[in-house]
């Protein structure tokens, strides 16, 4: 259930909690890709000042987060992390929908993201939410980055898609 969750913008005081979430959420990928994924190596004290980081919280604490960078022609999803105990509950999808709202609020017609090709469940989630693969590129040491994007639906199109038929 996600009804008891609240969404708020992170501030500098949240950096430690923000850092802890990707450490837990991405730990399962370390043996698969052979190194720590990028979100496990970020300076979140800096990221919280440079990017928009929105937190989904409940009475137990931080359940999920999304880190966004507003670029001139798109919004980049820098990081989407869900606490291991909360994965599979729709929180990632909820935050992807939130990213669309942020993009619309900033007048950006496109969302972009990137992920490791070995993170197949993440790629499947993004595809199921309308993201398409734009390209793949080699990443040192020995990885492949998958770049994906999704046009942001206009308000009218979004409202029409939600209306009962």
CSV table of C-alpha atoms in Angstrom, one decimal:
chain,number,residue,atom,x,y,z
A,1,UNK,CA,0.0,0.0,0.0
A,2,UNK,CA,1.2,3.5,-0.8
A,3,UNK,CA,-1.6,5.5,0.6
A,4,UNK,CA,0.3,6.5,3.8
A,5,UNK,CA,3.3,7.9,1.9
A,6,UNK,CA,4.0,11.6,1.7
A,7,UNK,CA,6.2,13.3,-1.0
A,8,UNK,CA,8.5,16.2,-0.2
A,9,UNK,CA,11.5,18.0,-1.6
A,10,UNK,CA,14.8,17.1,0.1
A,11,UNK,CA,17.0,19.6,1.7
A,12,UNK,CA,20.7,19.6,2.9
A,13,UNK,CA,19.7,18.0,6.2
A,14,UNK,CA,18.5,14.9,4.3
A,15,UNK,CA,21.8,14.1,2.6
A,16,UNK,CA,22.8,11.3,5.1
A,17,UNK,CA,19.4,9.5,4.7
A,18,UNK,CA,19.5,10.0,1.0
A,19,UNK,CA,22.9,8.4,0.8
A,20,UNK,CA,21.8,5.4,2.8
A,21,UNK,CA,18.9,4.6,0.5
A,22,UNK,CA,20.9,4.0,-2.7
A,23,UNK,CA,23.5,2.0,-0.7
A,24,UNK,CA,20.7,-0.4,0.2
A,25,UNK,CA,18.7,-0.2,-3.0
A,26,UNK,CA,21.6,-0.9,-5.4
A,27,UNK,CA,23.6,-3.4,-3.3
A,28,UNK,CA,22.1,-6.3,-5.1
A,29,UNK,CA,23.6,-5.0,-8.4
A,30,UNK,CA,27.2,-5.0,-7.2
A,31,UNK,CA,27.9,-8.7,-7.8
A,32,UNK,CA,26.0,-8.6,-11.1
A,33,UNK,CA,27.8,-5.6,-12.6
A,34,UNK,CA,31.1,-6.2,-10.7
A,35,UNK,CA,31.3,-2.7,-9.1
A,36,UNK,CA,29.2,-0.2,-7.2
A,37,UNK,CA,26.6,1.4,-9.4
A,38,UNK,CA,27.1,5.2,-9.8
A,39,UNK,CA,24.3,6.1,-7.3
A,40,UNK,CA,26.3,4.3,-4.6
A,41,UNK,CA,29.2,6.6,-5.1
A,42,UNK,CA,27.6,10.1,-5.3
A,43,UNK,CA,28.2,12.9,-2.9
A,44,UNK,CA,24.6,13.5,-1.8
A,45,UNK,CA,25.4,16.6,0.2
A,46,UNK,CA,26.3,18.2,-3.2
A,47,UNK,CA,23.6,16.5,-5.2
A,48,UNK,CA,20.8,17.8,-2.9
A,49,UNK,CA,22.1,21.3,-3.7
A,50,UNK,CA,22.5,20.8,-7.5
A,51,UNK,CA,19.4,18.7,-8.3
A,52,UNK,CA,15.8,18.3,-7.3
A,53,UNK,CA,15.6,15.3,-5.0
A,54,UNK,CA,12.1,14.3,-4.0
A,55,UNK,CA,11.5,11.8,-1.1
A,56,UNK,CA,8.6,9.4,-0.5
A,57,UNK,CA,8.3,8.8,3.2
A,58,UNK,CA,6.1,7.1,5.7
A,59,UNK,CA,6.1,6.5,9.4
A,60,UNK,CA,9.0,4.1,9.0
A,61,UNK,CA,11.2,6.7,7.2
A,62,UNK,CA,12.5,7.1,3.6
A,63,UNK,CA,10.8,4.6,1.3
A,64,UNK,CA,12.0,5.9,-2.1
A,65,UNK,CA,13.5,8.8,-3.9
A,66,UNK,CA,13.9,10.4,-7.3
A,67,UNK,CA,16.8,12.7,-8.3
A,68,UNK,CA,16.1,15.0,-11.2
A,69,UNK,CA,18.2,17.5,-13.2
A,70,UNK,CA,16.3,20.1,-15.1
A,71,UNK,CA,18.2,20.6,-18.4
A,72,UNK,CA,17.5,23.2,-21.1
A,73,UNK,CA,15.4,20.8,-23.3
A,74,UNK,CA,14.5,17.8,-20.9
A,75,UNK,CA,14.5,16.6,-17.4
A,76,UNK,CA,17.1,13.9,-16.6
A,77,UNK,CA,16.2,11.2,-14.1
A,78,UNK,CA,19.6,10.9,-12.4
A,79,UNK,CA,18.5,8.4,-9.8
A,80,UNK,CA,15.5,6.4,-8.8
A,81,UNK,CA,15.9,4.3,-5.7
A,82,UNK,CA,13.4,2.3,-3.7
A,83,UNK,CA,14.2,0.7,-0.3
A,84,UNK,CA,14.6,-3.1,-0.8
A,85,UNK,CA,11.6,-3.9,1.6
A,86,UNK,CA,9.4,-1.6,-0.5
A,87,UNK,CA,10.4,-2.7,-4.0
A,88,UNK,CA,7.5,-4.2,-6.1
A,89,UNK,CA,4.9,-1.9,-4.4
A,90,UNK,CA,4.6,0.6,-7.2
A,91,UNK,CA,6.8,3.3,-5.7
A,92,UNK,CA,9.1,3.5,-8.7
A,93,UNK,CA,6.1,3.9,-11.0
A,94,UNK,CA,4.7,6.6,-8.7
A,95,UNK,CA,8.0,8.5,-8.8
A,96,UNK,CA,8.2,8.2,-12.6
A,97,UNK,CA,4.7,9.8,-12.8
A,98,UNK,CA,5.9,12.5,-10.5
A,99,UNK,CA,8.9,13.1,-12.8
A,100,UNK,CA,6.4,13.8,-15.6
A,101,UNK,CA,4.7,16.4,-13.5
A,102,UNK,CA,8.0,18.1,-12.7
A,103,UNK,CA,8.9,18.1,-16.4
A,104,UNK,CA,5.6,19.7,-17.2
A,105,UNK,CA,6.0,22.2,-14.4
A,106,UNK,CA,9.3,23.2,-15.9
A,107,UNK,CA,8.1,23.3,-19.5
A,108,UNK,CA,10.2,20.4,-20.6
A,109,UNK,CA,8.7,18.0,-23.2
A,110,UNK,CA,11.0,15.1,-22.6
A,111,UNK,CA,12.3,12.8,-19.8
A,112,UNK,CA,15.6,11.1,-20.2
A,113,UNK,CA,17.4,8.5,-18.0
A,114,UNK,CA,20.3,6.0,-18.3
A,115,UNK,CA,20.9,2.7,-16.6
A,116,UNK,CA,23.3,-0.2,-16.8
A,117,UNK,CA,22.3,-2.8,-19.5
A,118,UNK,CA,22.7,-5.6,-16.8
A,119,UNK,CA,20.0,-4.0,-14.7
A,120,UNK,CA,17.3,-5.7,-16.7
A,121,UNK,CA,14.5,-5.4,-14.2
A,122,UNK,CA,15.0,-1.6,-14.2
A,123,UNK,CA,14.9,-1.5,-18.0
A,124,UNK,CA,11.7,-3.6,-18.0
A,125,UNK,CA,10.1,-1.1,-15.6
A,126,UNK,CA,11.1,1.9,-17.7
A,127,UNK,CA,9.8,0.2,-20.9
A,128,UNK,CA,6.5,-0.6,-19.2
A,129,UNK,CA,6.1,3.1,-18.3
A,130,UNK,CA,6.6,4.2,-21.9
A,131,UNK,CA,10.4,4.8,-22.1
A,132,UNK,CA,12.2,3.7,-25.3
A,133,UNK,CA,15.9,2.9,-25.8
A,134,UNK,CA,17.6,5.7,-27.6
A,135,UNK,CA,21.1,4.2,-27.7
A,136,UNK,CA,23.6,2.1,-25.9
A,137,UNK,CA,27.2,3.1,-25.3
A,138,UNK,CA,30.3,1.4,-23.8
A,139,UNK,CA,31.2,2.6,-20.3
A,140,UNK,CA,34.5,1.9,-18.7
A,141,UNK,CA,35.2,-0.4,-17.0
A,142,UNK,CA,33.5,-2.9,-19.3
A,143,UNK,CA,29.9,-1.9,-18.9
A,144,UNK,CA,27.2,-0.7,-21.3
A,145,UNK,CA,25.0,2.3,-20.5
A,146,UNK,CA,21.4,2.2,-21.9
A,147,UNK,CA,20.0,5.7,-22.6
A,148,UNK,CA,16.2,5.9,-22.6
A,149,UNK,CA,13.7,8.7,-23.0
A,150,UNK,CA,10.0,9.4,-23.0
A,151,UNK,CA,8.0,12.3,-24.3
A,152,UNK,CA,6.1,14.1,-21.5
A,153,UNK,CA,2.3,14.0,-22.2
A,154,UNK,CA,0.7,17.4,-22.4
A,155,UNK,CA,-1.9,18.1,-19.6
A,156,UNK,CA,-4.9,17.6,-22.0
A,157,UNK,CA,-3.5,14.3,-23.2
A,158,UNK,CA,-2.8,13.2,-19.7
A,159,UNK,CA,-6.3,14.1,-18.5
A,160,UNK,CA,-7.9,12.3,-21.4
A,161,UNK,CA,-5.9,9.1,-20.7
A,162,UNK,CA,-7.2,9.1,-17.1
A,163,UNK,CA,-10.9,9.6,-18.0
A,164,UNK,CA,-13.2,6.6,-17.9
A,165,UNK,CA,-14.4,5.2,-21.2
